[in-house]
PDB file of C-alpha atoms in Angstrom:
ATOM      1  CA  MET W   1     -17.543 -31.065   0.880  1.00  0.00           C
ATOM      2  CA  ALA W   2     -13.303 -30.181   1.541  1.00  0.00           C
ATOM      3  CA  ILE W   3     -13.715 -26.407   0.840  1.00  0.00           C
ATOM      4  CA  GLU W   4     -16.566 -25.880   3.406  1.00  0.00           C
ATOM      5  CA  THR W   5     -14.039 -26.946   6.322  1.00  0.00           C
ATOM      6  CA  VAL W   6     -11.186 -25.498   5.349  1.00  0.00           C
ATOM      7  CA  LYS W   7     -13.482 -22.491   4.906  1.00  0.00           C
ATOM      8  CA  ALA W   8     -14.797 -22.682   8.619  1.00  0.00           C
ATOM      9  CA  SER W   9     -11.196 -23.460   9.771  1.00  0.00           C
ATOM     10  CA  ILE W  10      -9.857 -20.727   8.181  1.00  0.00           C
ATOM     11  CA  PHE W  11     -13.054 -18.138  10.082  1.00  0.00           C
ATOM     12  CA  LYS W  12     -12.327 -19.572  13.532  1.00  0.00           C
ATOM     13  CA  TYR W  13      -8.801 -18.456  12.739  1.00  0.00           C
ATOM     14  CA  LEU W  14      -9.480 -15.042  14.818  1.00  0.00           C
ATOM     15  CA  SER W  15      -9.972 -17.312  17.631  1.00  0.00           C
ATOM     16  CA  HIS W  16      -6.345 -19.229  17.501  1.00  0.00           C
ATOM     17  CA  LEU W  17      -3.974 -15.510  15.460  1.00  0.00           C
ATOM     18  CA  HIS W  18      -0.617 -17.192  15.189  1.00  0.00           C
ATOM     19  CA  ASP W  19      -0.783 -20.622  16.684  1.00  0.00           C
ATOM     20  CA  ALA W  20       0.879 -21.870  14.240  1.00  0.00           C
ATOM     21  CA  ASP W  21      -0.217 -26.105  15.508  1.00  0.00           C
ATOM     22  CA  TYR W  22      -3.884 -24.915  14.416  1.00  0.00           C
ATOM     23  CA  MET W  23      -2.493 -23.474  11.115  1.00  0.00           C
ATOM     24  CA  ALA W  24       0.170 -26.985  10.543  1.00  0.00           C
ATOM     25  CA  LYS W  25      -3.515 -28.936  11.233  1.00  0.00           C
ATOM     26  CA  ILE W  26      -5.116 -27.815   8.909  1.00  0.00           C
ATOM     27  CA  ALA W  27      -2.808 -26.736   6.214  1.00  0.00           C
ATOM     28  CA  THR W  28      -1.479 -31.243   6.836  1.00  0.00           C
ATOM     29  CA  SER W  29      -5.481 -31.780   6.503  1.00  0.00           C
ATOM     30  CA  MET W  30      -5.017 -32.612   2.483  1.00  0.00           C
ATOM     31  CA  PRO W  31      -2.443 -33.503   0.547  1.00  0.00           C
ATOM     32  CA  VAL W  32      -0.209 -29.765  -0.451  1.00  0.00           C
ATOM     33  CA  LEU W  33      -1.624 -28.941  -4.059  1.00  0.00           C
ATOM     34  CA  GLU W  34      -5.497 -30.073  -2.937  1.00  0.00           C
ATOM     35  CA  PHE W  35      -5.001 -27.290  -0.318  1.00  0.00           C
ATOM     36  CA  GLU W  36      -3.221 -25.604  -1.562  1.00  0.00           C
ATOM     37  CA  ASN W  37      -6.087 -25.288  -4.228  1.00  0.00           C
ATOM     38  CA  ILE W  38      -8.936 -25.239  -1.626  1.00  0.00           C
ATOM     39  CA  ILE W  39      -7.197 -21.133  -0.935  1.00  0.00           C
ATOM     40  CA  SER W  40      -7.095 -20.629  -4.654  1.00  0.00           C
ATOM     41  CA  LEU W  41     -10.830 -20.637  -4.674  1.00  0.00           C
ATOM     42  CA  LEU W  42     -10.996 -18.750  -1.271  1.00  0.00           C
ATOM     43  CA  LEU W  43      -9.499 -15.697  -2.522  1.00  0.00           C
ATOM     44  CA  GLN W  44     -12.116 -16.270  -5.477  1.00  0.00           C
ATOM     45  CA  SER W  45     -14.926 -15.404  -3.889  1.00  0.00           C
ATOM     46  CA  VAL W  46     -16.799 -12.186  -4.136  1.00  0.00           C
ATOM     47  CA  ASP W  47     -17.062 -12.078   0.051  1.00  0.00           C
ATOM     48  CA  ASP W  48     -15.033 -10.060   1.163  1.00  0.00           C
ATOM     49  CA  GLU W  49     -14.504 -11.231   4.384  1.00  0.00           C
ATOM     50  CA  THR W  50     -13.984 -14.805   2.825  1.00  0.00           C
ATOM     51  CA  VAL W  51     -10.658 -13.047   1.027  1.00  0.00           C
ATOM     52  CA  GLY W  52      -9.615 -10.687   3.846  1.00  0.00           C
ATOM     53  CA  LEU W  53      -9.394 -13.433   6.322  1.00  0.00           C
ATOM     54  CA  THR W  54      -7.526 -15.789   3.128  1.00  0.00           C
ATOM     55  CA  THR W  55      -5.241 -13.742   3.137  1.00  0.00           C
ATOM     56  CA  LEU W  56      -4.990 -13.083   6.628  1.00  0.00           C
ATOM     57  CA  PHE W  57      -3.953 -17.250   7.335  1.00  0.00           C
ATOM     58  CA  ILE W  58      -1.597 -17.390   4.130  1.00  0.00           C
ATOM     59  CA  THR W  59       0.584 -14.526   5.379  1.00  0.00           C
ATOM     60  CA  ASP W  60       0.629 -16.159   9.003  1.00  0.00           C
ATOM     61  CA  LEU W  61       0.840 -19.210   7.208  1.00  0.00           C
ATOM     62  CA  VAL W  62       4.013 -18.825   5.356  1.00  0.00           C
ATOM     63  CA  MET W  63       5.010 -16.999   8.165  1.00  0.00           C
ATOM     64  CA  ALA W  64       4.883 -20.331  10.385  1.00  0.00           C
ATOM     65  CA  GLY W  65       6.827 -21.847   7.697  1.00  0.00           C
ATOM     66  CA  SER W  66      10.000 -20.759   8.775  1.00  0.00           C
ATOM     67  CA  HIS W  67       9.648 -21.935  12.202  1.00  0.00           C
ATOM     68  CA  HIS W  68       7.092 -24.989  12.604  1.00  0.00           C
ATOM     69  CA  PRO W  69       8.621 -28.194  10.655  1.00  0.00           C
ATOM     70  CA  GLN W  70       4.507 -28.817  10.223  1.00  0.00           C
ATOM     71  CA  CYS W  71       3.890 -26.187   7.780  1.00  0.00           C
ATOM     72  CA  GLU W  72       7.611 -25.592   6.462  1.00  0.00           C
ATOM     73  CA  GLU W  73       6.207 -27.917   3.235  1.00  0.00           C
ATOM     74  CA  PHE W  74       3.729 -25.592   1.925  1.00  0.00           C
ATOM     75  CA  ARG W  75       5.794 -22.850   2.528  1.00  0.00           C
ATOM     76  CA  LYS W  76       8.225 -24.445   0.352  1.00  0.00           C
ATOM     77  CA  GLN W  77       6.082 -25.046  -1.684  1.00  0.00           C
ATOM     78  CA  TYR W  78       4.342 -21.462  -2.018  1.00  0.00           C
ATOM     79  CA  PRO W  79       6.848 -19.022  -4.599  1.00  0.00           C
ATOM     80  CA  ASN W  80       5.668 -21.863  -7.235  1.00  0.00           C
ATOM     81  CA  SER W  81       1.646 -22.223  -6.494  1.00  0.00           C
ATOM     82  CA  LEU W  82      -1.491 -21.516  -7.859  1.00  0.00           C
ATOM     83  CA  ILE W  83      -2.090 -19.674  -4.842  1.00  0.00           C
ATOM     84  CA  VAL W  84       0.668 -17.585  -5.941  1.00  0.00           C
ATOM     85  CA  LYS W  85      -0.717 -17.201  -8.998  1.00  0.00           C
ATOM     86  CA  THR W  86      -4.353 -16.179  -8.655  1.00  0.00           C
ATOM     87  CA  LEU W  87      -3.273 -13.339  -5.697  1.00  0.00           C
ATOM     88  CA  GLU W  88      -0.776 -12.351  -8.957  1.00  0.00           C
ATOM     89  CA  GLN W  89      -4.610 -12.001 -10.475  1.00  0.00           C
ATOM     90  CA  MET W  90      -6.570 -10.376  -7.947  1.00  0.00           C
ATOM     91  CA  VAL W  91      -4.655  -7.499  -8.513  1.00  0.00           C
ATOM     92  CA  PHE W  92      -5.384  -6.648 -11.658  1.00  0.00           C
ATOM     93  CA  SER W  93      -8.909  -6.173  -9.935  1.00  0.00           C
ATOM     94  CA  THR W  94     -10.973  -3.029  -9.935  1.00  0.00           C
ATOM     95  CA  ASN W  95     -11.892  -4.100  -6.189  1.00  0.00           C
ATOM     96  CA  HIS W  96     -10.365  -1.315  -4.626  1.00  0.00           C
ATOM     97  CA  TYR W  97     -10.264  -3.732  -1.058  1.00  0.00           C
ATOM     98  CA  ILE W  98      -9.249  -7.553  -3.295  1.00  0.00           C
ATOM     99  CA  CYS W  99      -6.022  -4.971  -4.964  1.00  0.00           C
ATOM    100  CA  THR W 100      -4.175  -4.525  -2.485  1.00  0.00           C
ATOM    101  CA  ARG W 101      -5.339  -6.674   0.062  1.00  0.00           C
ATOM    102  CA  ALA W 102      -3.667  -9.181  -2.625  1.00  0.00           C
ATOM    103  CA  VAL W 103      -0.409  -7.070  -3.117  1.00  0.00           C
ATOM    104  CA  TYR W 104      -0.218  -6.775   0.629  1.00  0.00           C
ATOM    105  CA  THR W 105      -0.655  -9.942   0.821  1.00  0.00           C
ATOM    106  CA  LEU W 106       1.878 -10.602  -1.953  1.00  0.00           C
ATOM    107  CA  GLY W 107       4.329  -8.813   0.014  1.00  0.00           C
ATOM    108  CA  LYS W 108       4.754  -9.714   3.684  1.00  0.00           C
ATOM    109  CA  THR W 109       4.835 -13.656   2.230  1.00  0.00           C
ATOM    110  CA  CYS W 110       8.578 -11.902  -0.008  1.00  0.00           C
ATOM    111  CA  SER W 111       6.846 -13.244  -3.110  1.00  0.00           C
ATOM    112  CA  TYR W 112       9.827 -11.675  -4.870  1.00  0.00           C
ATOM    113  CA  SER W 113       9.079 -13.659  -8.423  1.00  0.00           C
ATOM    114  CA  SER W 114       5.481 -11.568  -7.958  1.00  0.00           C
ATOM    115  CA  VAL W 115       7.113  -7.746  -9.002  1.00  0.00           C
ATOM    116  CA  ASP W 116       6.677  -8.569 -12.688  1.00  0.00           C
ATOM    117  CA  ALA W 117       2.296  -8.892 -12.039  1.00  0.00           C
ATOM    118  CA  ILE W 118       2.521  -6.014 -10.198  1.00  0.00           C
ATOM    119  CA  ASN W 119       4.160  -4.506 -12.233  1.00  0.00           C
ATOM    120  CA  GLN W 120       2.490  -4.552 -14.299  1.00  0.00           C
ATOM    121  CA  ALA W 121      -1.425  -4.136 -12.959  1.00  0.00           C
ATOM    122  CA  PHE W 122       0.316  -0.185 -12.374  1.00  0.00           C
ATOM    123  CA  VAL W 123      -0.228   0.058 -15.863  1.00  0.00           C
ATOM    124  CA  LYS W 124      -3.310  -0.685 -15.737  1.00  0.00           C
ATOM    125  CA  LEU W 125      -4.156   0.783 -12.689  1.00  0.00           C
ATOM    126  CA  ARG W 126      -2.684   3.898 -12.667  1.00  0.00           C
ATOM    127  CA  ASP W 127      -4.535   6.279 -13.425  1.00  0.00           C
ATOM    128  CA  ILE W 128      -8.014   4.104 -13.038  1.00  0.00           C
ATOM    129  CA  ALA W 129      -8.111   3.422  -9.422  1.00  0.00           C
ATOM    130  CA  PRO W 130      -4.795   5.993  -8.326  1.00  0.00           C
ATOM    131  CA  LEU W 131      -6.531   4.591  -4.128  1.00  0.00           C
ATOM    132  CA  ALA W 132      -4.872   1.699  -4.440  1.00  0.00           C
ATOM    133  CA  LEU W 133      -0.864   3.262  -5.743  1.00  0.00           C
ATOM    134  CA  PRO W 134       0.366   3.883  -2.661  1.00  0.00           C
ATOM    135  CA  ARG W 135      -0.117   0.558  -1.712  1.00  0.00           C
ATOM    136  CA  LEU W 136       1.399  -1.271  -5.201  1.00  0.00           C
ATOM    137  CA  ILE W 137       4.342   1.301  -5.141  1.00  0.00           C
ATOM    138  CA  GLY W 138       5.052  -0.065  -1.427  1.00  0.00           C
ATOM    139  CA  GLU W 139       4.669  -2.793  -1.922  1.00  0.00           C
ATOM    140  CA  MET W 140       6.959  -3.114  -5.197  1.00  0.00           C
ATOM    141  CA  GLY W 141       9.259  -0.811  -3.166  1.00  0.00           C
ATOM    142  CA  TRP W 142       9.907  -4.256  -0.976  1.00  0.00           C
ATOM    143  CA  LEU W 143      10.192  -7.037  -3.123  1.00  0.00           C
ATOM    144  CA  GLY W 144      13.184  -5.352  -4.051  1.00  0.00           C
ATOM    145  CA  ALA W 145      11.454  -3.256  -7.642  1.00  0.00           C
ATOM    146  CA  ASP W 146      14.759  -1.696  -9.990  1.00  0.00           C
ATOM    147  CA  ASN W 147      11.893   0.721 -11.312  1.00  0.00           C
ATOM    148  CA  PHE W 148      10.652   2.680  -8.231  1.00  0.00           C
ATOM    149  CA  TRP W 149      10.951   6.498  -9.733  1.00  0.00           C
ATOM    150  CA  GLU W 150      10.479   5.377 -13.328  1.00  0.00           C
ATOM    151  CA  LEU W 151       7.003   4.552 -12.080  1.00  0.00           C
ATOM    152  CA  LEU W 152       7.124   7.571  -9.939  1.00  0.00           C
ATOM    153  CA  ASP W 153       7.839   9.173 -12.698  1.00  0.00           C
ATOM    154  CA  SER W 154       4.745   8.379 -14.626  1.00  0.00           C
ATOM    155  CA  MET W 155       2.749   8.757 -12.216  1.00  0.00           C
ATOM    156  CA  ILE W 156       4.040  12.780 -12.199  1.00  0.00           C
ATOM    157  CA  SER W 157       3.034  11.967 -15.795  1.00  0.00           C
ATOM    158  CA  SER W 158      -0.235  11.033 -14.932  1.00  0.00           C
ATOM    159  CA  PRO W 159      -3.033  13.227 -17.029  1.00  0.00           C
ATOM    160  CA  VAL W 160      -5.756  11.954 -12.884  1.00  0.00           C
ATOM    161  CA  TYR W 161      -4.369  14.687 -10.092  1.00  0.00           C
ATOM    162  CA  MET W 162      -5.118  12.021  -7.752  1.00  0.00           C
ATOM    163  CA  THR W 163      -1.973   9.765  -9.599  1.00  0.00           C
ATOM    164  CA  ARG W 164      -0.331  12.714  -9.691  1.00  0.00           C
ATOM    165  CA  TRP W 165      -1.330  13.560  -5.690  1.00  0.00           C
ATOM    166  CA  ALA W 166       0.112   9.588  -4.749  1.00  0.00           C
ATOM    167  CA  VAL W 167       3.262  10.597  -5.234  1.00  0.00           C
ATOM    168  CA  LEU W 168       3.484  13.381  -1.997  1.00  0.00           C
ATOM    169  CA  ASP W 169       1.476   9.885  -0.532  1.00  0.00           C
ATOM    170  CA  ILE W 170       4.468   7.540  -0.967  1.00  0.00           C
ATOM    171  CA  LEU W 171       6.932   9.689  -0.870  1.00  0.00           C
ATOM    172  CA  HIS W 172       5.957  10.463   2.787  1.00  0.00           C
ATOM    173  CA  GLU W 173       6.968   7.304   3.749  1.00  0.00           C
ATOM    174  CA  PHE W 174      10.481   7.127   2.734  1.00  0.00           C
ATOM    175  CA  ASN W 175      12.673   9.062   4.577  1.00  0.00           C
ATOM    176  CA  GLY W 176      16.143   8.864   4.816  1.00  0.00           C
ATOM    177  CA  ASP W 177      18.071   8.714   7.248  1.00  0.00           C
ATOM    178  CA  GLU W 178      21.186  11.036   6.463  1.00  0.00           C
ATOM    179  CA  PRO W 179      18.828  14.147   5.199  1.00  0.00           C
ATOM    180  CA  LYS W 180      21.351  15.012   3.456  1.00  0.00           C
ATOM    181  CA  GLU W 181      21.500  17.515   0.976  1.00  0.00           C
ATOM    182  CA  GLU W 182      24.185  15.278  -1.099  1.00  0.00           C
ATOM    183  CA  ASN W 183      21.916  12.525  -0.052  1.00  0.00           C
ATOM    184  CA  GLY W 184      20.839   9.925  -3.238  1.00  0.00           C
ATOM    185  CA  LEU W 185      17.419   9.495  -1.628  1.00  0.00           C
ATOM    186  CA  TYR W 186      17.186  13.455  -1.122  1.00  0.00           C
ATOM    187  CA  GLN W 187      17.933  14.472  -4.286  1.00  0.00           C
ATOM    188  CA  ARG W 188      15.372  11.947  -6.055  1.00  0.00           C
ATOM    189  CA  LYS W 189      12.254  13.178  -3.372  1.00  0.00           C
ATOM    190  CA  TYR W 190      13.395  16.644  -4.643  1.00  0.00           C
ATOM    191  CA  ARG W 191      13.202  16.285  -7.138  1.00  0.00           C
ATOM    192  CA  CYS W 192       9.216  14.935  -7.493  1.00  0.00           C
ATOM    193  CA  ILE W 193       8.351  17.415  -5.138  1.00  0.00           C
ATOM    194  CA  GLU W 194      10.528  20.312  -7.012  1.00  0.00           C
ATOM    195  CA  GLN W 195       7.865  19.488 -10.552  1.00  0.00           C
ATOM    196  CA  LEU W 196       4.554  18.727  -8.371  1.00  0.00           C
ATOM    197  CA  ARG W 197       4.611  21.563  -6.409  1.00  0.00           C
ATOM    198  CA  GLN W 198       4.104  23.516  -9.731  1.00  0.00           C
ATOM    199  CA  ASP W 199       1.396  21.480 -10.393  1.00  0.00           C
ATOM    200  CA  SER W 200      -1.402  22.435 -12.418  1.00  0.00           C
ATOM    201  CA  ASN W 201      -3.528  21.354  -9.709  1.00  0.00           C
ATOM    202  CA  LYS W 202      -4.363  23.620  -6.690  1.00  0.00           C
ATOM    203  CA  TYR W 203      -4.635  20.026  -3.880  1.00  0.00           C
ATOM    204  CA  VAL W 204      -1.294  18.776  -5.085  1.00  0.00           C
ATOM    205  CA  ARG W 205       0.182  22.356  -4.795  1.00  0.00           C
ATOM    206  CA  LEU W 206      -0.582  21.906  -1.594  1.00  0.00           C
ATOM    207  CA  GLU W 207       1.082  18.994  -0.649  1.00  0.00           C
ATOM    208  CA  ALA W 208       3.469  19.503  -2.851  1.00  0.00           C
ATOM    209  CA  GLU W 209       4.638  22.447  -1.134  1.00  0.00           C
ATOM    210  CA  TYR W 210       4.463  21.267   2.962  1.00  0.00           C
ATOM    211  CA  GLU W 211       6.256  17.768   1.672  1.00  0.00           C
ATOM    212  CA  TYR W 212       8.852  20.448   0.163  1.00  0.00           C
ATOM    213  CA  GLN W 213       8.869  22.574   3.615  1.00  0.00           C
ATOM    214  CA  LEU W 214       9.090  19.327   5.192  1.00  0.00           C
ATOM    215  CA  LEU W 215      11.967  17.963   3.309  1.00  0.00           C
ATOM    216  CA  LYS W 216      14.409  21.593   3.446  1.00  0.00           C
ATOM    217  CA  PHE W 217      13.191  21.326   7.132  1.00  0.00           C
ATOM    218  CA  ARG W 218      15.442  18.369   7.740  1.00  0.00           C
ATOM    219  CA  SER W 219      18.168  18.778   5.658  1.00  0.00           C
ATOM    220  CA  GLN W 220      19.061  22.417   7.457  1.00  0.00           C
ATOM    221  CA  SER W 221      18.299  21.573  10.597  1.00  0.00           C
ATOM    222  CA  TYR W 222      19.316  17.419  12.354  1.00  0.00           C
ATOM    223  CA  GLU W 223      22.373  18.986  13.725  1.00  0.00           C
ATOM    224  CA  LEU W 224      20.384  22.008  15.839  1.00  0.00           C
ATOM    225  CA  PRO W 225      19.104  20.924  18.705  1.00  0.00           C
ATOM    226  CA  LYS W 226      15.614  19.265  19.963  1.00  0.00           C
ATOM    227  CA  ALA W 227      13.258  21.359  21.517  1.00  0.00           C
ATOM    228  CA  ILE W 228      14.290  24.083  18.785  1.00  0.00           C
ATOM    229  CA  ARG W 229      13.718  21.854  16.404  1.00  0.00           C
ATOM    230  CA  ARG W 230      10.475  20.788  17.532  1.00  0.00           C
ATOM    231  CA  ARG W 231       9.294  24.812  18.352  1.00  0.00           C
ATOM    232  CA  MET W 232      10.646  24.982  14.209  1.00  0.00           C
ATOM    233  CA  ARG W 233       8.590  21.654  13.205  1.00  0.00           C
ATOM    234  CA  LYS W 234       6.338  22.870  14.868  1.00  0.00           C
ATOM    235  CA  GLU W 235       5.794  26.388  12.808  1.00  0.00           C
ATOM    236  CA  LEU W 236       6.710  24.545   9.740  1.00  0.00           C
ATOM    237  CA  ILE W 237       2.801  22.418  10.312  1.00  0.00           C
ATOM    238  CA  ARG W 238       0.774  25.977  11.071  1.00  0.00           C
ATOM    239  CA  GLN W 239       2.058  27.414   8.669  1.00  0.00           C
ATOM    240  CA  TYR W 240       1.906  25.104   5.373  1.00  0.00           C
ATOM    241  CA  LYS W 241       0.742  22.162   6.653  1.00  0.00           C
ATOM    242  CA  PRO W 242      -2.463  21.597   3.848  1.00  0.00           C
ATOM    243  CA  THR W 243      -6.321  20.911   5.642  1.00  0.00           C
ATOM    244  CA  HIS W 244      -6.349  18.433   3.543  1.00  0.00           C
ATOM    245  CA  SER W 245      -3.659  15.542   2.462  1.00  0.00           C
ATOM    246  CA  PHE W 246      -4.109  12.326  -0.329  1.00  0.00           C
ATOM    247  CA  ALA W 247      -4.226  10.350   2.531  1.00  0.00           C
ATOM    248  CA  GLU W 248      -6.941  12.312   4.841  1.00  0.00           C
ATOM    249  CA  ILE W 249      -8.745  12.192   1.178  1.00  0.00           C
ATOM    250  CA  SER W 250      -8.155   8.693   0.364  1.00  0.00           C
ATOM    251  CA  SER W 251      -9.219   7.055   4.235  1.00  0.00           C
ATOM    252  CA  ARG W 252     -12.252   9.405   3.562  1.00  0.00           C
ATOM    253  CA  PHE W 253     -13.751   8.325  -0.271  1.00  0.00           C
ATOM    254  CA  LYS W 254     -12.790   4.404   1.334  1.00  0.00           C
ATOM    255  CA  ARG W 255     -14.911   4.715   3.934  1.00  0.00           C
ATOM    256  CA  HIS W 256     -17.227   5.889   1.409  1.00  0.00           C
ATOM    257  CA  LEU W 257     -17.388   2.789  -0.679  1.00  0.00           C
ATOM    258  CA  SER W 258     -17.737   0.772   2.689  1.00  0.00           C
ATOM    259  CA  ASP W 259     -20.752   2.761   3.862  1.00  0.00           C
ATOM    260  CA  ASN W 260     -22.424   2.358   0.623  1.00  0.00           C
ATOM    261  CA  GLU W 261     -21.402  -1.193   0.010  1.00  0.00           C
ATOM    262  CA  LEU W 262     -19.646  -0.349  -3.190  1.00  0.00           C
ATOM    263  CA  LYS W 263     -17.191  -2.262  -4.361  1.00  0.00           C
ATOM    264  CA  GLU W 264     -14.940  -0.241  -7.496  1.00  0.00           C
ATOM    265  CA  TYR W 265     -15.832   3.291  -8.237  1.00  0.00           C
ATOM    266  CA  SER W 266     -13.938   5.392 -11.289  1.00  0.00           C
ATOM    267  CA  VAL W 267     -12.215   8.447 -11.300  1.00  0.00           C
ATOM    268  CA  SER W 268     -14.593  10.740 -11.600  1.00  0.00           C
ATOM    269  CA  GLU W 269     -16.926   9.885  -8.728  1.00  0.00           C
ATOM    270  CA  LEU W 270     -13.045  10.014  -6.516  1.00  0.00           C
ATOM    271  CA  GLU W 271     -13.663  13.857  -7.913  1.00  0.00           C
ATOM    272  CA  GLU W 272     -17.106  14.489  -6.963  1.00  0.00           C
ATOM    273  CA  PHE W 273     -16.707  13.120  -3.674  1.00  0.00           C
ATOM    274  CA  ILE W 274     -13.115  15.632  -3.219  1.00  0.00           C
ATOM    275  CA  ASP W 275     -15.034  17.805  -4.881  1.00  0.00           C
ATOM    276  CA  ALA W 276     -17.587  18.088  -2.789  1.00  0.00           C
ATOM    277  CA  ILE W 277     -15.397  18.484   0.396  1.00  0.00           C
ATOM    278  CA  PHE W 278     -14.189  21.461  -0.449  1.00  0.00           C
ATOM    279  CA  ALA W 279     -17.187  22.975  -1.392  1.00  0.00           C
TER     280      ALA W 279
END
């Protein structure tokens, strides 16, 4: 069967990473539409390994299309392909791995037309899958979504504290080149962090205070000598860095899911896990 042949070739791709000739041989072994259909079926597999390897192959194949003539047809067809439509559907999944792999692939392959679908997935997942939100927001930012700050405002207004906490993880990744107080990015970050400093949840407040102090430090010390900046930053970290951050809690919980072969979780299960850590 063609699907088994393609699947076997994709599973062998780890031994041929970034080998454009190898990818081209697979992609041109049948008509493009037939190949797209098979890839779409593999993406819908219940096996996470199959999904992971298929998304890796797709990403590299699209990128190879820019410099390998035999991959070019696939790259040209890709933006409007069944593969993209399947990935967009996968973003709505409450399976954390499936959702985040799909949105990461859409981002890496510069699927600009997928922003609307990811936006819709955000609405669905905001209060039921908070661990996926940094990836969703990050890829939407990369793809040029024009409502980035509105999405963060929506998260800050969420009744789920992990959703609000996720905002700090997202903001941590956005550092402007000019950390001056009159800088637009600074002002937007400051507004969000200031709200979270008043949050009803103490874990959120602690990390918000740390991010606030970092933001002020960057704006007030960027002209100081490096040695003084290092000393001041070290003291700031010692004084304000919380024992647990959203990123650290998220990593531990995802490891918990993996260790126990769990594909989905509820917010209550996540909160119970966190309470046990802080107990």
